[in-house]
Amino acid sequence: MDGLDALKGKYLEGIAGAADEAALEDLRLAALGKKGEISLKMRELGGMDPVLRQSTGAALNVLKDEIDAALRAKKAALGDAALDERLRSEWLDVTLPGRPRRQGTIHPVSQVMAELTAIFADMGFAVAEGPQVESDWYNFDALNIPPEHPARQEHDTFFMNRAEGDNRPPHVLRTHTSPVQIRAMTEQGAPIRVIAPGRVYRMDMDQTHTPMFHQVEGLAIDRDISMANLKWVLEEFCRAFFEVPSVELRFRASHFPFTEPSAEVDIRCSWEGGQLKIGEGVGWLEILGSGMVHPKVLAAAGVDPTEWQGFAFGMGIDRIAMLKYGIPDLRAFFESDLRWLRHYGFAALDMPDLAGGLSR
Ligand code: PHE
C-alpha cells in the first residue's frame, strides 16, 4: 500500500502544478492511460492471492477515482483561467462614443448642390434634369440663339462628331444649364418652379475656368411673376446659403438672348486682410446671370407668352463653393487630390438641411 500512497502523492502534486491542459493530458496518460502506472498495477491483480487482490483492487479503484477527480477539477480551473484571460485581453468599452471615420468625404461641389437644393426646395422649387450631351436646338435655338448669333462663338462650345455622311447639325456638350428650362417647360407646362443643377462644358482653362464646371439654373413661371420676385428669391437664397444675417446684391443691366430685361448679379464682399467676407466691405463679386424669360423662349417650349411670364437665373456652383468655403483655385476641384479632398471634403453623414444647419 505504501507504493500506492507514493503514487497518489506524485500524481496529485503533479496535477496541482500543471500549467496547462497539455501537461494535464500527459499526467492522465502516465497514470490512467493503457500503459499508465495505475493501469499496469490493475493488470497485476490477476496474479495475486484473492485476499490481497480484493484489498489492493479496492484501493486502486479509490486511487484511480481520486486522480480522475483531480484531473477534472484542474481542467475546469485551467479553463476558467483561460476564459478570464480572454475576457481581460479582449475587453472593450462599448459605452465609448463612436470615432467618426473620415475615409472618403463629400466633395465641396456635391455638398453645395445639396445645400442649395435644400434652400430652393424650401421655397417651392423642384429639381429638374437634362442631358449633358444636348442637341443644338435645346442648347441654342430654343433659347433664342439662332445659328449665326455671336453668342454661339462666345460659348466656346465642344461639338460631338457625327457619323460620316450625316449632315445634321452636331450635338454639343451643353454650354449652360439653360436648355433644362426648355425641357422642363415642355414636359410640365406652366406654372412651374424648378432648379436644375448640373455639369456644363466650355473650351476654357485657367485659374478661374475649367473645361467642365457646374451651374444651377432657376426658373419660375406664373401669371404675374416680376423682377421683384427674382430679387427676393436671390437675396433669400444668398442669406441662407452664405449663412449670414444679411447680404447685399447689385443688379447690373446686362444682355442674354434668352431673357429680357437681363441682369448680372454681384454680391457685396470684402477682401480685407486677404480674407473674403460675404455681406460687408467695398468689393463686389459676380455670381450669376438672370432676367425675365424672353417671350420667344416661352413659345419655343410651348408656353403661351401672352398668359405666362417669369424669371430665370444661372449661377456658378463652383464659384459660390469657392466663396463660401474659401477655396482659392478652381482647378483643384477636379484634380482628385486626396489631400485636398480630406481638407475640403465634408463628412458623409452630415447631409445639409435647413433645420439642422447647412454646413456643420
Ligand atoms: N445661361 C447663362 C450663362 O450660362 C446664365 C443665365 C441663365 C442668364 C438664365 C440668364 C438667365 O451665362
mmCIF file of C-alpha atoms and ligand atoms in Angstrom:
data_model
loop_
_atom_site.group_PDB
_atom_site.id
_atom_site.type_symbol
_atom_site.label_atom_id
_atom_site.label_comp_id
_atom_site.label_asym_id
_atom_site.label_seq_id
_atom_site.Cartn_x
_atom_site.Cartn_y
_atom_site.Cartn_z
ATOM 1 C CA MET A 1 0.000 0.000 0.000
ATOM 2 C CA ASP A 2 2.949 2.345 0.579
ATOM 3 C CA GLY A 3 3.548 2.212 -3.145
ATOM 4 C CA LEU A 4 0.024 3.482 -3.731
ATOM 5 C CA ASP A 5 0.443 6.377 -1.303
ATOM 6 C CA ALA A 6 3.608 7.416 -3.131
ATOM 7 C CA LEU A 7 1.779 7.224 -6.463
ATOM 8 C CA LYS A 8 -1.073 9.259 -5.075
ATOM 9 C CA GLY A 9 1.251 11.927 -3.743
ATOM 10 C CA LYS A 10 3.159 12.124 -7.021
ATOM 11 C CA TYR A 11 0.090 12.484 -9.241
ATOM 12 C CA LEU A 12 -1.968 14.829 -7.073
ATOM 13 C CA GLU A 13 1.075 17.106 -6.733
ATOM 14 C CA GLY A 14 1.734 16.967 -10.472
ATOM 15 C CA ILE A 15 -1.892 17.761 -11.279
ATOM 16 C CA ALA A 16 -1.985 20.691 -8.868
ATOM 17 C CA GLY A 17 1.110 22.171 -10.511
ATOM 18 C CA ALA A 18 0.123 21.543 -14.149
ATOM 19 C CA ALA A 19 0.498 24.719 -16.170
ATOM 20 C CA ASP A 20 -1.899 23.887 -18.984
ATOM 21 C CA GLU A 21 -4.196 21.275 -20.476
ATOM 22 C CA ALA A 22 -1.377 19.589 -22.389
ATOM 23 C CA ALA A 23 0.551 18.939 -19.164
ATOM 24 C CA LEU A 24 -2.665 17.565 -17.612
ATOM 25 C CA GLU A 25 -3.150 15.188 -20.521
ATOM 26 C CA ASP A 26 0.442 13.895 -20.138
ATOM 27 C CA LEU A 27 -0.271 13.176 -16.464
ATOM 28 C CA ARG A 28 -3.534 11.421 -17.298
ATOM 29 C CA LEU A 29 -1.792 9.124 -19.788
ATOM 30 C CA ALA A 30 1.080 8.427 -17.369
ATOM 31 C CA ALA A 31 -1.374 7.367 -14.633
ATOM 32 C CA LEU A 32 -4.539 6.085 -16.280
ATOM 33 C CA GLY A 33 -3.592 5.506 -19.921
ATOM 34 C CA LYS A 34 -3.330 1.952 -21.324
ATOM 35 C CA LYS A 35 0.283 1.719 -20.201
ATOM 36 C CA GLY A 36 -0.158 4.094 -17.275
ATOM 37 C CA GLU A 37 1.154 3.214 -13.832
ATOM 38 C CA ILE A 38 -2.298 2.610 -12.304
ATOM 39 C CA SER A 39 -3.410 0.546 -15.269
ATOM 40 C CA LEU A 40 -0.312 -1.654 -15.013
ATOM 41 C CA LYS A 41 -0.986 -2.168 -11.311
ATOM 42 C CA MET A 42 -4.569 -3.181 -12.142
ATOM 43 C CA ARG A 43 -3.221 -5.730 -14.533
ATOM 44 C CA GLU A 44 -1.006 -7.211 -11.783
ATOM 45 C CA LEU A 45 -4.142 -8.005 -9.681
ATOM 46 C CA GLY A 46 -4.774 -11.195 -11.659
ATOM 47 C CA GLY A 47 -1.665 -12.902 -10.240
ATOM 48 C CA MET A 48 -2.375 -12.019 -6.590
ATOM 49 C CA ASP A 49 -3.922 -14.195 -3.961
ATOM 50 C CA PRO A 50 -7.625 -13.487 -3.568
ATOM 51 C CA VAL A 51 -7.473 -11.677 -0.196
ATOM 52 C CA LEU A 52 -4.702 -9.316 -1.217
ATOM 53 C CA ARG A 53 -6.336 -8.861 -4.628
ATOM 54 C CA GLN A 54 -9.556 -7.652 -3.060
ATOM 55 C CA SER A 55 -8.000 -5.043 -0.823
ATOM 56 C CA THR A 56 -5.471 -3.866 -3.413
ATOM 57 C CA GLY A 57 -8.141 -3.744 -6.076
ATOM 58 C CA ALA A 58 -10.384 -1.612 -3.915
ATOM 59 C CA ALA A 59 -7.512 0.726 -3.035
ATOM 60 C CA LEU A 60 -6.514 1.041 -6.713
ATOM 61 C CA ASN A 61 -10.081 1.909 -7.660
ATOM 62 C CA VAL A 62 -10.219 4.597 -4.988
ATOM 63 C CA LEU A 63 -6.871 5.993 -6.175
ATOM 64 C CA LYS A 64 -7.999 5.922 -9.796
ATOM 65 C CA ASP A 65 -11.182 7.859 -8.899
ATOM 66 C CA GLU A 66 -9.192 10.390 -6.869
ATOM 67 C CA ILE A 67 -6.748 11.056 -9.711
ATOM 68 C CA ASP A 68 -9.608 11.239 -12.173
ATOM 69 C CA ALA A 69 -11.477 13.748 -9.993
ATOM 70 C CA ALA A 70 -8.311 15.847 -9.505
ATOM 71 C CA LEU A 71 -7.741 15.887 -13.280
ATOM 72 C CA ARG A 72 -11.297 17.091 -13.935
ATOM 73 C CA ALA A 73 -11.155 19.766 -11.265
ATOM 74 C CA LYS A 74 -7.823 21.073 -12.528
ATOM 75 C CA LYS A 75 -9.036 21.027 -16.114
ATOM 76 C CA ALA A 76 -12.068 23.110 -15.155
ATOM 77 C CA ALA A 77 -9.869 25.531 -13.235
ATOM 78 C CA LEU A 78 -7.491 25.934 -16.184
ATOM 79 C CA GLY A 79 -10.478 26.554 -18.465
ATOM 80 C CA ASP A 80 -11.797 29.270 -16.168
ATOM 81 C CA ALA A 81 -8.393 30.912 -16.046
ATOM 82 C CA ALA A 82 -8.148 30.867 -19.853
ATOM 83 C CA LEU A 83 -11.589 32.459 -20.136
ATOM 84 C CA ASP A 84 -10.670 35.099 -17.556
ATOM 85 C CA GLU A 85 -7.536 35.878 -19.526
ATOM 86 C CA ARG A 86 -9.521 36.235 -22.774
ATOM 87 C CA LEU A 87 -12.087 38.462 -21.101
ATOM 88 C CA ARG A 88 -9.285 40.614 -19.745
ATOM 89 C CA SER A 89 -7.343 40.932 -23.004
ATOM 90 C CA GLU A 90 -10.383 41.345 -25.274
ATOM 91 C CA TRP A 91 -12.115 43.866 -23.043
ATOM 92 C CA LEU A 92 -13.947 46.570 -24.946
ATOM 93 C CA ASP A 93 -15.701 49.645 -23.610
ATOM 94 C CA VAL A 94 -18.920 49.642 -25.630
ATOM 95 C CA THR A 95 -20.006 52.907 -23.992
ATOM 96 C CA LEU A 96 -17.220 54.922 -25.691
ATOM 97 C CA PRO A 97 -18.555 57.412 -28.266
ATOM 98 C CA GLY A 98 -18.035 56.392 -31.917
ATOM 99 C CA ARG A 99 -14.957 57.730 -33.671
ATOM 100 C CA PRO A 100 -16.013 59.421 -36.940
ATOM 101 C CA ARG A 101 -14.208 57.739 -39.832
ATOM 102 C CA ARG A 102 -13.117 60.206 -42.463
ATOM 103 C CA GLN A 103 -12.294 57.614 -45.087
ATOM 104 C CA GLY A 104 -13.923 59.241 -48.070
ATOM 105 C CA THR A 105 -15.563 62.646 -47.939
ATOM 106 C CA ILE A 106 -18.266 64.548 -49.767
ATOM 107 C CA HIS A 107 -16.791 66.804 -52.479
ATOM 108 C CA PRO A 108 -17.497 70.533 -51.901
ATOM 109 C CA VAL A 109 -19.459 70.673 -55.185
ATOM 110 C CA SER A 110 -21.749 67.842 -54.056
ATOM 111 C CA GLN A 111 -22.064 69.482 -50.649
ATOM 112 C CA VAL A 112 -23.006 72.842 -52.178
ATOM 113 C CA MET A 113 -25.507 71.180 -54.554
ATOM 114 C CA ALA A 114 -27.162 69.515 -51.555
ATOM 115 C CA GLU A 115 -27.179 72.834 -49.679
ATOM 116 C CA LEU A 116 -28.733 74.854 -52.478
ATOM 117 C CA THR A 117 -31.269 72.109 -53.239
ATOM 118 C CA ALA A 118 -32.381 72.246 -49.588
ATOM 119 C CA ILE A 119 -32.749 76.044 -49.727
ATOM 120 C CA PHE A 120 -34.666 76.176 -53.022
ATOM 121 C CA ALA A 121 -36.838 73.200 -52.063
ATOM 122 C CA ASP A 122 -37.895 75.217 -49.022
ATOM 123 C CA MET A 123 -39.026 77.964 -51.436
ATOM 124 C CA GLY A 124 -41.066 75.528 -53.525
ATOM 125 C CA PHE A 125 -38.589 74.736 -56.320
ATOM 126 C CA ALA A 126 -38.410 71.142 -57.603
ATOM 127 C CA VAL A 127 -35.245 69.700 -59.152
ATOM 128 C CA ALA A 128 -35.224 69.204 -62.944
ATOM 129 C CA GLU A 129 -32.607 67.480 -65.053
ATOM 130 C CA GLY A 130 -31.452 67.312 -68.648
ATOM 131 C CA PRO A 131 -28.742 65.529 -70.666
ATOM 132 C CA GLN A 132 -25.147 66.751 -70.799
ATOM 133 C CA VAL A 133 -24.915 65.842 -74.488
ATOM 134 C CA GLU A 134 -27.538 68.174 -75.879
ATOM 135 C CA SER A 135 -28.935 68.994 -79.324
ATOM 136 C CA ASP A 136 -28.023 72.432 -80.633
ATOM 137 C CA TRP A 137 -31.721 73.230 -80.725
ATOM 138 C CA TYR A 138 -32.104 72.894 -76.925
ATOM 139 C CA ASN A 139 -28.731 74.472 -76.153
ATOM 140 C CA PHE A 140 -29.087 77.414 -78.571
ATOM 141 C CA ASP A 141 -32.070 77.805 -80.956
ATOM 142 C CA ALA A 142 -34.852 77.329 -78.404
ATOM 143 C CA LEU A 143 -33.061 79.850 -76.192
ATOM 144 C CA ASN A 144 -33.297 82.487 -78.912
ATOM 145 C CA ILE A 145 -29.698 81.978 -80.076
ATOM 146 C CA PRO A 146 -30.041 81.355 -83.863
ATOM 147 C CA PRO A 147 -27.146 79.730 -85.807
ATOM 148 C CA GLU A 148 -25.398 82.970 -86.808
ATOM 149 C CA HIS A 149 -25.797 84.656 -83.405
ATOM 150 C CA PRO A 150 -22.460 85.861 -81.970
ATOM 151 C CA ALA A 151 -23.330 84.286 -78.586
ATOM 152 C CA ARG A 152 -22.633 80.873 -80.154
ATOM 153 C CA GLN A 153 -18.971 81.812 -80.563
ATOM 154 C CA GLU A 154 -18.781 83.243 -77.053
ATOM 155 C CA HIS A 155 -19.810 79.901 -75.631
ATOM 156 C CA ASP A 156 -16.600 78.071 -76.725
ATOM 157 C CA THR A 157 -18.664 75.014 -77.488
ATOM 158 C CA PHE A 158 -17.476 71.380 -77.613
ATOM 159 C CA PHE A 159 -19.094 69.662 -80.609
ATOM 160 C CA MET A 160 -19.736 65.919 -80.849
ATOM 161 C CA ASN A 161 -18.750 64.052 -84.040
ATOM 162 C CA ARG A 162 -21.442 62.919 -86.469
ATOM 163 C CA ALA A 163 -21.055 59.719 -88.468
ATOM 164 C CA GLU A 164 -19.557 60.221 -91.921
ATOM 165 C CA GLY A 165 -22.215 61.407 -94.375
ATOM 166 C CA ASP A 166 -24.612 62.522 -91.609
ATOM 167 C CA ASN A 167 -25.097 66.209 -92.331
ATOM 168 C CA ARG A 168 -27.397 67.084 -89.450
ATOM 169 C CA PRO A 169 -26.005 69.740 -87.079
ATOM 170 C CA PRO A 170 -23.792 68.103 -84.433
ATOM 171 C CA HIS A 171 -24.840 67.616 -80.829
ATOM 172 C CA VAL A 172 -22.934 69.676 -78.274
ATOM 173 C CA LEU A 173 -21.776 69.288 -74.690
ATOM 174 C CA ARG A 174 -24.248 71.705 -73.113
ATOM 175 C CA THR A 175 -22.575 75.067 -72.503
ATOM 176 C CA HIS A 176 -25.045 76.050 -69.766
ATOM 177 C CA THR A 177 -27.978 74.590 -67.796
ATOM 178 C CA SER A 178 -30.473 76.843 -69.619
ATOM 179 C CA PRO A 179 -31.605 74.059 -72.036
ATOM 180 C CA VAL A 180 -33.200 72.417 -68.979
ATOM 181 C CA GLN A 181 -35.583 75.412 -68.908
ATOM 182 C CA ILE A 182 -36.919 74.314 -72.300
ATOM 183 C CA ARG A 183 -37.125 70.632 -71.349
ATOM 184 C CA ALA A 184 -38.870 71.335 -68.040
ATOM 185 C CA MET A 185 -41.435 73.723 -69.544
ATOM 186 C CA THR A 186 -42.110 71.380 -72.482
ATOM 187 C CA GLU A 187 -42.723 68.480 -70.092
ATOM 188 C CA GLN A 188 -44.595 70.273 -67.300
ATOM 189 C CA GLY A 189 -46.041 73.436 -68.856
ATOM 190 C CA ALA A 190 -46.859 76.448 -66.682
ATOM 191 C CA PRO A 191 -46.971 77.365 -63.850
ATOM 192 C CA ILE A 192 -43.594 75.901 -62.960
ATOM 193 C CA ARG A 193 -40.859 76.380 -60.370
ATOM 194 C CA VAL A 194 -37.669 74.361 -60.870
ATOM 195 C CA ILE A 195 -33.934 74.450 -60.328
ATOM 196 C CA ALA A 196 -31.538 72.433 -62.476
ATOM 197 C CA PRO A 197 -28.081 71.840 -61.013
ATOM 198 C CA GLY A 198 -25.537 70.064 -63.192
ATOM 199 C CA ARG A 199 -22.384 69.917 -65.264
ATOM 200 C CA VAL A 200 -21.687 72.230 -68.167
ATOM 201 C CA TYR A 201 -18.765 72.432 -70.615
ATOM 202 C CA ARG A 202 -16.786 75.163 -72.316
ATOM 203 C CA MET A 203 -13.386 75.151 -74.016
ATOM 204 C CA ASP A 204 -11.580 77.269 -71.448
ATOM 205 C CA MET A 205 -8.823 76.660 -68.899
ATOM 206 C CA ASP A 206 -7.095 78.960 -66.383
ATOM 207 C CA GLN A 207 -7.164 79.650 -62.644
ATOM 208 C CA THR A 208 -10.861 80.539 -62.696
ATOM 209 C CA HIS A 209 -12.030 78.436 -65.670
ATOM 210 C CA THR A 210 -12.116 74.670 -66.251
ATOM 211 C CA PRO A 211 -13.499 72.893 -69.367
ATOM 212 C CA MET A 212 -16.166 71.263 -67.165
ATOM 213 C CA PHE A 213 -17.853 73.188 -64.371
ATOM 214 C CA HIS A 214 -21.216 73.364 -62.597
ATOM 215 C CA GLN A 215 -24.209 75.662 -62.810
ATOM 216 C CA VAL A 216 -27.603 75.761 -61.223
ATOM 217 C CA GLU A 217 -30.452 77.065 -63.350
ATOM 218 C CA GLY A 218 -33.526 78.577 -61.718
ATOM 219 C CA LEU A 219 -36.888 79.027 -63.422
ATOM 220 C CA ALA A 220 -40.174 80.382 -62.078
ATOM 221 C CA ILE A 221 -43.118 80.909 -64.447
ATOM 222 C CA ASP A 222 -46.583 82.012 -63.384
ATOM 223 C CA ARG A 223 -49.172 84.624 -64.315
ATOM 224 C CA ASP A 224 -47.645 87.653 -62.616
ATOM 225 C CA ILE A 225 -44.047 86.964 -61.654
ATOM 226 C CA SER A 226 -41.748 90.003 -61.843
ATOM 227 C CA MET A 227 -38.128 91.080 -61.313
ATOM 228 C CA ALA A 228 -39.119 91.874 -57.713
ATOM 229 C CA ASN A 229 -39.763 88.164 -57.098
ATOM 230 C CA LEU A 230 -36.387 87.343 -58.675
ATOM 231 C CA LYS A 231 -34.653 89.831 -56.373
ATOM 232 C CA TRP A 232 -36.328 88.422 -53.252
ATOM 233 C CA VAL A 233 -35.585 84.791 -54.161
ATOM 234 C CA LEU A 234 -31.920 85.521 -54.870
ATOM 235 C CA GLU A 235 -31.426 87.585 -51.699
ATOM 236 C CA GLU A 236 -33.167 84.963 -49.609
ATOM 237 C CA PHE A 237 -31.022 82.263 -51.208
ATOM 238 C CA CYS A 238 -27.732 84.104 -50.615
ATOM 239 C CA ARG A 239 -28.579 84.889 -46.996
ATOM 240 C CA ALA A 240 -29.385 81.229 -46.311
ATOM 241 C CA PHE A 241 -26.515 79.825 -48.375
ATOM 242 C CA PHE A 242 -23.733 82.022 -47.006
ATOM 243 C CA GLU A 243 -25.242 81.728 -43.512
ATOM 244 C CA VAL A 244 -25.019 85.460 -42.799
ATOM 245 C CA PRO A 245 -27.797 87.668 -41.336
ATOM 246 C CA SER A 246 -27.910 89.948 -44.368
ATOM 247 C CA VAL A 247 -26.465 90.190 -47.860
ATOM 248 C CA GLU A 248 -26.430 92.980 -50.402
ATOM 249 C CA LEU A 249 -26.903 92.174 -54.070
ATOM 250 C CA ARG A 250 -26.254 94.523 -57.001
ATOM 251 C CA PHE A 251 -28.265 94.034 -60.187
ATOM 252 C CA ARG A 252 -26.337 95.255 -63.241
ATOM 253 C CA ALA A 253 -28.140 95.634 -66.565
ATOM 254 C CA SER A 254 -26.776 93.060 -68.976
ATOM 255 C CA HIS A 255 -27.722 91.052 -72.033
ATOM 256 C CA PHE A 256 -28.670 87.427 -72.632
ATOM 257 C CA PRO A 257 -30.598 86.379 -75.761
ATOM 258 C CA PHE A 258 -32.999 84.306 -73.617
ATOM 259 C CA THR A 259 -34.013 86.983 -71.076
ATOM 260 C CA GLU A 260 -35.433 90.488 -71.409
ATOM 261 C CA PRO A 261 -34.631 92.510 -69.397
ATOM 262 C CA SER A 262 -31.422 90.841 -68.244
ATOM 263 C CA ALA A 263 -29.243 91.442 -65.223
ATOM 264 C CA GLU A 264 -25.982 90.158 -63.869
ATOM 265 C CA VAL A 265 -25.895 89.954 -60.103
ATOM 266 C CA ASP A 266 -22.962 90.802 -57.846
ATOM 267 C CA ILE A 267 -22.695 90.161 -54.117
ATOM 268 C CA ARG A 268 -21.112 92.637 -51.685
ATOM 269 C CA CYS A 269 -17.954 91.323 -50.095
ATOM 270 C CA SER A 270 -14.691 92.394 -48.527
ATOM 271 C CA TRP A 271 -11.167 91.157 -49.225
ATOM 272 C CA GLU A 272 -9.667 92.839 -46.153
ATOM 273 C CA GLY A 273 -6.525 91.115 -44.879
ATOM 274 C CA GLY A 274 -6.666 88.619 -47.728
ATOM 275 C CA GLN A 275 -9.788 87.110 -46.148
ATOM 276 C CA LEU A 276 -13.012 87.009 -48.113
ATOM 277 C CA LYS A 277 -16.113 88.092 -46.167
ATOM 278 C CA ILE A 278 -19.597 87.983 -47.677
ATOM 279 C CA GLY A 279 -22.116 90.757 -46.904
ATOM 280 C CA GLU A 280 -19.731 93.563 -45.925
ATOM 281 C CA GLY A 281 -16.946 95.708 -47.380
ATOM 282 C CA VAL A 282 -16.467 97.653 -50.612
ATOM 283 C CA GLY A 283 -15.927 94.806 -53.111
ATOM 284 C CA TRP A 284 -18.401 93.160 -55.492
ATOM 285 C CA LEU A 285 -18.260 89.650 -56.929
ATOM 286 C CA GLU A 286 -20.336 88.451 -59.859
ATOM 287 C CA ILE A 287 -22.176 85.216 -59.059
ATOM 288 C CA LEU A 288 -24.938 84.812 -61.651
ATOM 289 C CA GLY A 289 -26.815 85.917 -64.749
ATOM 290 C CA SER A 290 -30.580 86.377 -64.721
ATOM 291 C CA GLY A 291 -33.607 88.088 -66.196
ATOM 292 C CA MET A 292 -37.221 87.780 -67.281
ATOM 293 C CA VAL A 293 -37.662 84.803 -69.614
ATOM 294 C CA HIS A 294 -37.897 86.012 -73.243
ATOM 295 C CA PRO A 295 -41.335 85.509 -74.860
ATOM 296 C CA LYS A 296 -39.676 83.597 -77.710
ATOM 297 C CA VAL A 297 -38.211 81.128 -75.193
ATOM 298 C CA LEU A 298 -41.623 80.535 -73.614
ATOM 299 C CA ALA A 299 -43.119 80.000 -77.081
ATOM 300 C CA ALA A 300 -40.345 77.570 -78.069
ATOM 301 C CA ALA A 301 -41.248 75.466 -75.011
ATOM 302 C CA GLY A 302 -44.987 75.552 -75.796
ATOM 303 C CA VAL A 303 -45.888 78.068 -73.083
ATOM 304 C CA ASP A 304 -48.168 80.946 -74.167
ATOM 305 C CA PRO A 305 -46.251 84.221 -73.575
ATOM 306 C CA THR A 306 -49.447 86.261 -73.556
ATOM 307 C CA GLU A 307 -50.606 84.332 -70.498
ATOM 308 C CA TRP A 308 -47.397 83.433 -68.620
ATOM 309 C CA GLN A 309 -44.216 85.190 -67.577
ATOM 310 C CA GLY A 310 -41.405 84.648 -65.145
ATOM 311 C CA PHE A 311 -37.738 84.810 -64.289
ATOM 312 C CA ALA A 312 -34.703 82.609 -64.862
ATOM 313 C CA PHE A 313 -31.192 82.672 -63.490
ATOM 314 C CA GLY A 314 -27.974 80.723 -63.965
ATOM 315 C CA MET A 315 -25.476 80.605 -61.116
ATOM 316 C CA GLY A 316 -21.934 79.197 -60.989
ATOM 317 C CA ILE A 317 -21.876 76.453 -58.354
ATOM 318 C CA ASP A 318 -18.086 76.139 -58.209
ATOM 319 C CA ARG A 319 -17.845 79.894 -57.822
ATOM 320 C CA ILE A 320 -20.178 80.069 -54.810
ATOM 321 C CA ALA A 321 -18.485 76.969 -53.307
ATOM 322 C CA MET A 322 -15.119 78.757 -53.546
ATOM 323 C CA LEU A 323 -16.625 81.867 -51.949
ATOM 324 C CA LYS A 324 -18.318 80.058 -49.079
ATOM 325 C CA TYR A 325 -15.530 77.650 -48.192
ATOM 326 C CA GLY A 326 -12.510 79.845 -49.024
ATOM 327 C CA ILE A 327 -11.133 77.633 -51.788
ATOM 328 C CA PRO A 328 -8.648 79.654 -53.845
ATOM 329 C CA ASP A 329 -8.093 77.629 -57.052
ATOM 330 C CA LEU A 330 -10.933 76.243 -59.165
ATOM 331 C CA ARG A 331 -8.722 73.665 -60.900
ATOM 332 C CA ALA A 332 -8.139 71.793 -57.629
ATOM 333 C CA PHE A 333 -11.860 70.881 -57.651
ATOM 334 C CA PHE A 334 -11.232 68.423 -60.466
ATOM 335 C CA GLU A 335 -7.752 67.086 -59.730
ATOM 336 C CA SER A 336 -8.927 64.327 -57.337
ATOM 337 C CA ASP A 337 -6.036 65.013 -54.964
ATOM 338 C CA LEU A 338 -6.842 63.007 -51.823
ATOM 339 C CA ARG A 339 -5.099 65.527 -49.549
ATOM 340 C CA TRP A 340 -7.294 68.297 -50.954
ATOM 341 C CA LEU A 341 -10.433 66.161 -50.576
ATOM 342 C CA ARG A 342 -9.571 65.333 -46.963
ATOM 343 C CA HIS A 343 -9.068 69.016 -46.227
ATOM 344 C CA TYR A 344 -12.077 70.485 -48.036
ATOM 345 C CA GLY A 345 -14.385 67.424 -48.039
ATOM 346 C CA PHE A 346 -17.420 67.003 -45.803
ATOM 347 C CA ALA A 347 -18.361 64.106 -43.506
ATOM 348 C CA ALA A 348 -20.603 61.712 -45.391
ATOM 349 C CA LEU A 349 -23.303 61.516 -42.721
ATOM 350 C CA ASP A 350 -23.787 65.280 -42.305
ATOM 351 C CA MET A 351 -26.247 65.945 -45.091
ATOM 352 C CA PRO A 352 -27.312 69.593 -45.074
ATOM 353 C CA ASP A 353 -30.824 70.552 -44.126
ATOM 354 C CA LEU A 354 -32.328 73.840 -43.029
ATOM 355 C CA ALA A 355 -33.379 72.613 -39.578
ATOM 356 C CA GLY A 356 -30.038 71.081 -38.643
ATOM 357 C CA GLY A 357 -27.857 73.768 -40.216
ATOM 358 C CA LEU A 358 -26.446 73.713 -43.738
ATOM 359 C CA SER A 359 -22.711 73.262 -43.132
ATOM 360 C CA ARG A 360 -21.792 71.567 -39.890
HETATM 361 N N1 PHE B 1 -27.094 80.664 -69.179
HETATM 362 C C1 PHE B 1 -26.405 81.863 -68.751
HETATM 363 C C2 PHE B 1 -24.906 81.595 -68.710
HETATM 364 O O1 PHE B 1 -24.503 80.474 -68.742
HETATM 365 C C3 PHE B 1 -26.859 82.320 -67.397
HETATM 366 C C4 PHE B 1 -28.302 82.734 -67.372
HETATM 367 C C5 PHE B 1 -29.295 81.813 -67.075
HETATM 368 C C6 PHE B 1 -28.670 84.034 -67.634
HETATM 369 C C7 PHE B 1 -30.628 82.192 -67.044
HETATM 370 C C8 PHE B 1 -29.989 84.435 -67.599
HETATM 371 C C9 PHE B 1 -30.963 83.501 -67.292
HETATM 372 O O2 PHE B 1 -24.104 82.506 -68.655
#
